[in-house]
mmCIF file of N, CA and C in Angstrom:
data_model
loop_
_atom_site.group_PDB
_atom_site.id
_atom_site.type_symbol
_atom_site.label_atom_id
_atom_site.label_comp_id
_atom_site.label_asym_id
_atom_site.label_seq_id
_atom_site.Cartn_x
_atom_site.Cartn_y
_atom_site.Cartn_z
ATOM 1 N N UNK Y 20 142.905 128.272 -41.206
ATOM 2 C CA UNK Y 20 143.100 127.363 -42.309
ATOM 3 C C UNK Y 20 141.783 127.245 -43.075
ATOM 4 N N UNK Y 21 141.674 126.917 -44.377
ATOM 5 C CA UNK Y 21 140.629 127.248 -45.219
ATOM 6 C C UNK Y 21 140.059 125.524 -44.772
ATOM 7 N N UNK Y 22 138.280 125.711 -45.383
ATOM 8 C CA UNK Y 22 138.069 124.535 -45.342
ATOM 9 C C UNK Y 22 136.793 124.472 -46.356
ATOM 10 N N UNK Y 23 136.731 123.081 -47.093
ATOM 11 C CA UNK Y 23 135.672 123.325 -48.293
ATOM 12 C C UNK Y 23 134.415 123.228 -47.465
ATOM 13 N N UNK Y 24 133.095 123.140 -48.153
ATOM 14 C CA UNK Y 24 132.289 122.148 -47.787
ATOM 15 C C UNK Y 24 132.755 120.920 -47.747
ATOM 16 N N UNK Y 25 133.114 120.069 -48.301
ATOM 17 C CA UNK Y 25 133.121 118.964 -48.614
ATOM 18 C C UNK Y 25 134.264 118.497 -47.577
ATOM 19 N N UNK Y 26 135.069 119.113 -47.239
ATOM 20 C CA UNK Y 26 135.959 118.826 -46.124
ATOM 21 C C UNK Y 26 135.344 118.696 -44.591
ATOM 22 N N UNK Y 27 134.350 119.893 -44.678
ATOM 23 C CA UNK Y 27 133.791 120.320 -43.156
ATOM 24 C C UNK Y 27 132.467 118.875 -43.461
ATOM 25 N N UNK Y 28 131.587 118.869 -44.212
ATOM 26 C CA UNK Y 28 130.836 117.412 -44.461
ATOM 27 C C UNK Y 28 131.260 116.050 -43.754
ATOM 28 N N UNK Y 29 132.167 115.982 -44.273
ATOM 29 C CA UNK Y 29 132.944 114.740 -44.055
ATOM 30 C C UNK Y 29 133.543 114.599 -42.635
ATOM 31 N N UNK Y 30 134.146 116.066 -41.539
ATOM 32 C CA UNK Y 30 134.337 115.889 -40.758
ATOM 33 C C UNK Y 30 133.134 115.895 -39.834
ATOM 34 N N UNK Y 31 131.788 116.299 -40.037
ATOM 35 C CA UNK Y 31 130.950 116.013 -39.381
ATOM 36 C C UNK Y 31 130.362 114.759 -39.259
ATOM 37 N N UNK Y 32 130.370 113.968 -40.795
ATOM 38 C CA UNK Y 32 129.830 112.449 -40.430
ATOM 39 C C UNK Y 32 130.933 111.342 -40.084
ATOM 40 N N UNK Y 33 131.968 111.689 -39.635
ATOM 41 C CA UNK Y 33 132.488 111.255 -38.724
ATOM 42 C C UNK Y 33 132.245 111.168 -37.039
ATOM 43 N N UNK Y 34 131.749 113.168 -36.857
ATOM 44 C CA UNK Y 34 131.822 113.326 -35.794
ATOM 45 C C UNK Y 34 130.172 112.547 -35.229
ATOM 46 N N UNK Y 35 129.375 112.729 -36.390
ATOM 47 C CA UNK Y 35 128.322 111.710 -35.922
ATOM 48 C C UNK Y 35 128.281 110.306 -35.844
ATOM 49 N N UNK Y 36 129.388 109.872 -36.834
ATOM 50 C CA UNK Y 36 129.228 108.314 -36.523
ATOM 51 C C UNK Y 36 129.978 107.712 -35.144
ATOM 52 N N UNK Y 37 130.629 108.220 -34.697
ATOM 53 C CA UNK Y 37 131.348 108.399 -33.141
ATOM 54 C C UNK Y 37 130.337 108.543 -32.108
ATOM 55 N N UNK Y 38 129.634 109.551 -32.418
ATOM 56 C CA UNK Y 38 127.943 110.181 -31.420
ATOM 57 C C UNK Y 38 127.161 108.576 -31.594
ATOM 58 N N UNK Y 39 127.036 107.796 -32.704
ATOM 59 C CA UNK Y 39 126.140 106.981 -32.690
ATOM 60 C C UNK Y 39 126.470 105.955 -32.042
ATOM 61 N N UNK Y 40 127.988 105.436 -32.306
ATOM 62 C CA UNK Y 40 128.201 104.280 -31.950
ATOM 63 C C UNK Y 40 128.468 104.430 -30.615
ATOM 64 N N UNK Y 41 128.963 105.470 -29.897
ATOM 65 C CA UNK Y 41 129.038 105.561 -28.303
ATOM 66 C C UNK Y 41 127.481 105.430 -27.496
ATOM 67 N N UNK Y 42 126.722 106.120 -28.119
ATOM 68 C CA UNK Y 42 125.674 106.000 -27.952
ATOM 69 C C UNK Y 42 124.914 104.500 -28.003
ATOM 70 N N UNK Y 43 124.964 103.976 -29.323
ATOM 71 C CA UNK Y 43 125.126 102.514 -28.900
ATOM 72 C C UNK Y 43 125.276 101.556 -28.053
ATOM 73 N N UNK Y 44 126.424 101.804 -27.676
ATOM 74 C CA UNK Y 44 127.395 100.984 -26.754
ATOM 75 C C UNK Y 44 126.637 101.222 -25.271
ATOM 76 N N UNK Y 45 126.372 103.068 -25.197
ATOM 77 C CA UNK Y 45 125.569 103.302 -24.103
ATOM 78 C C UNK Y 45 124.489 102.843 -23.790
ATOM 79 N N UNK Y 46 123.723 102.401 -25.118
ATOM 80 C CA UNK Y 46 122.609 101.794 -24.677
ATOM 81 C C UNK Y 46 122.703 100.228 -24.589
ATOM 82 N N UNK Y 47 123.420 100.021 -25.101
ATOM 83 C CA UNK Y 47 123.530 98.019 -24.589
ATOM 84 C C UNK Y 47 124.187 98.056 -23.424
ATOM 85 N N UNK Y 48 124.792 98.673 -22.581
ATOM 86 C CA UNK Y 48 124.617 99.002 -21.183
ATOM 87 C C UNK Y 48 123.734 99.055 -20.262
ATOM 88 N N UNK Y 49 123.135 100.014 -20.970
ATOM 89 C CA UNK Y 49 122.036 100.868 -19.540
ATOM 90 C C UNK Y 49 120.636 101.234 -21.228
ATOM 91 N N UNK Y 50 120.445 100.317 -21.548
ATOM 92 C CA UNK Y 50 118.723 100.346 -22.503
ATOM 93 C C UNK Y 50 118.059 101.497 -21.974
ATOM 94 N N UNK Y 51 117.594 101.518 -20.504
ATOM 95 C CA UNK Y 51 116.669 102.400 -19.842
ATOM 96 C C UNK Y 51 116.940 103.697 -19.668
ATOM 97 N N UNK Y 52 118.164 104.279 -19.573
ATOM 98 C CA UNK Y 52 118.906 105.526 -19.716
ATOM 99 C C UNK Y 52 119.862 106.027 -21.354
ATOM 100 N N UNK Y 53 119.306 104.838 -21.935
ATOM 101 C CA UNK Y 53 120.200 105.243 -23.577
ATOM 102 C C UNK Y 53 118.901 104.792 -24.706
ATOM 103 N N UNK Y 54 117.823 105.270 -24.434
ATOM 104 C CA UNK Y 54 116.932 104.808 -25.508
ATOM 105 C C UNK Y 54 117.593 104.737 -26.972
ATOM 106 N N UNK Y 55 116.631 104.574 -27.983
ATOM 107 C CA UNK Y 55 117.356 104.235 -29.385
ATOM 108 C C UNK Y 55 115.705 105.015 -30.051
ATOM 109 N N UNK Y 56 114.702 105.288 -29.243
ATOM 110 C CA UNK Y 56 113.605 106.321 -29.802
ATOM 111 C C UNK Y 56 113.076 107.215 -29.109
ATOM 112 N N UNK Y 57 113.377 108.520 -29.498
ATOM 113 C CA UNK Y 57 112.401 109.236 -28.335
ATOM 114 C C UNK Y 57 111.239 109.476 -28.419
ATOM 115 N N UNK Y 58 110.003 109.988 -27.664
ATOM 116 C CA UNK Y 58 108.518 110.385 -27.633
ATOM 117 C C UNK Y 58 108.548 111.262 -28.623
ATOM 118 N N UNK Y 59 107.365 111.685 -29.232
ATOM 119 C CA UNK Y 59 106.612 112.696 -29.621
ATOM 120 C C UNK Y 59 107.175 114.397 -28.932
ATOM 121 N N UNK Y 60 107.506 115.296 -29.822
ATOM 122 C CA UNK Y 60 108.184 116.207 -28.787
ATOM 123 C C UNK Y 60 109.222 116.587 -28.329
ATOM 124 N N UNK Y 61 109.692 115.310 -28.351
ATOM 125 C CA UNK Y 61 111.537 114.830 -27.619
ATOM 126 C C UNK Y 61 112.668 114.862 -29.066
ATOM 127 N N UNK Y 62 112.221 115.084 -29.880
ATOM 128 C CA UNK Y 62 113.166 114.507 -31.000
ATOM 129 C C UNK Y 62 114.183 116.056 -31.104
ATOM 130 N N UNK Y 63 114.236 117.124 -30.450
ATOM 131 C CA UNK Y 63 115.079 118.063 -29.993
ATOM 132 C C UNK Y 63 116.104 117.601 -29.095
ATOM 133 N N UNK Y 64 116.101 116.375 -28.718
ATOM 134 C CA UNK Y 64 117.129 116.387 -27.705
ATOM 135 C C UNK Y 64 118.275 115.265 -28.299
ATOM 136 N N UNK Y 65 117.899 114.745 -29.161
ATOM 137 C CA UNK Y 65 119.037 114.468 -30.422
ATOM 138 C C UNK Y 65 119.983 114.876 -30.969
ATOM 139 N N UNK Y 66 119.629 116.678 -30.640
ATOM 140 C CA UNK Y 66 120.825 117.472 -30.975
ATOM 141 C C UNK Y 66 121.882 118.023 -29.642
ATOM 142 N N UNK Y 67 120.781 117.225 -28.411
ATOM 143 C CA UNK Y 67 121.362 118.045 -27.106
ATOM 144 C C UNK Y 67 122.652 117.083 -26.750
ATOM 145 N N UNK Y 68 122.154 115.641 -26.889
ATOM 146 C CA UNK Y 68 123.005 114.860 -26.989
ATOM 147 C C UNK Y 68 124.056 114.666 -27.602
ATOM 148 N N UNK Y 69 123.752 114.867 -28.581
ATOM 149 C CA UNK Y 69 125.279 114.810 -29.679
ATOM 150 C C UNK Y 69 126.137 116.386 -29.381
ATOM 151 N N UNK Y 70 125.277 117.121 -29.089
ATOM 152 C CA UNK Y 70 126.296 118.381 -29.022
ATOM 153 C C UNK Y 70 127.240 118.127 -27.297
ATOM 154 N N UNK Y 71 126.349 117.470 -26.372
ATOM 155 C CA UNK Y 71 127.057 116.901 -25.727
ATOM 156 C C UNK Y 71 128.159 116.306 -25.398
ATOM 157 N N UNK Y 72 128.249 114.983 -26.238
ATOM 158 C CA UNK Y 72 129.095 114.132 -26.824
ATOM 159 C C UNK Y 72 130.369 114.951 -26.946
ATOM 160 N N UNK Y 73 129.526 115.741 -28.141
ATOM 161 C CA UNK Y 73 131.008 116.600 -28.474
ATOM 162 C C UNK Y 73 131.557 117.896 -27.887
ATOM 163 N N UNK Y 74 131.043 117.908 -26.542
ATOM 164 C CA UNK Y 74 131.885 118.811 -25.522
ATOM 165 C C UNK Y 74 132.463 118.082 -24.626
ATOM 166 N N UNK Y 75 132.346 116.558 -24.727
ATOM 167 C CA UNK Y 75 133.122 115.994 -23.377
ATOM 168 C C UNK Y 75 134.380 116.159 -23.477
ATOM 169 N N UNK Y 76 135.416 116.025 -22.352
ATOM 170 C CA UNK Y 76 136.777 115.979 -22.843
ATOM 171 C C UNK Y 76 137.615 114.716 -22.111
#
């Protein structure tokens, strides 16, 4: 099935606003295991996470 940009856009900031707010939620849980900043260095694992997210099933 065809898809624009503007279609595939839109389904991604969805798929991130889902990544954030679970994430969220994860961290008003467990603060110490769901930071909200990472170190110097670490800001690669922003993408490890969310690509995460979106392999759970």
């Amino acid at each position: 099935m065809a898809q624009t940009l503007e279609q595939f856009i839109a389904e991604v900031k969805v798929d991130i606003e889902a990544f954030a707010a679970d994430y969220r939620a994860s961290h008003a849980a467990n603060p110490e295991h769901y930071p909200l900043e990472l170190g110097d260095n670490n800001d690669g694992l922003w993408l490890e996470f969310f690509t995460e997210f979106m392999t759970r099933e």
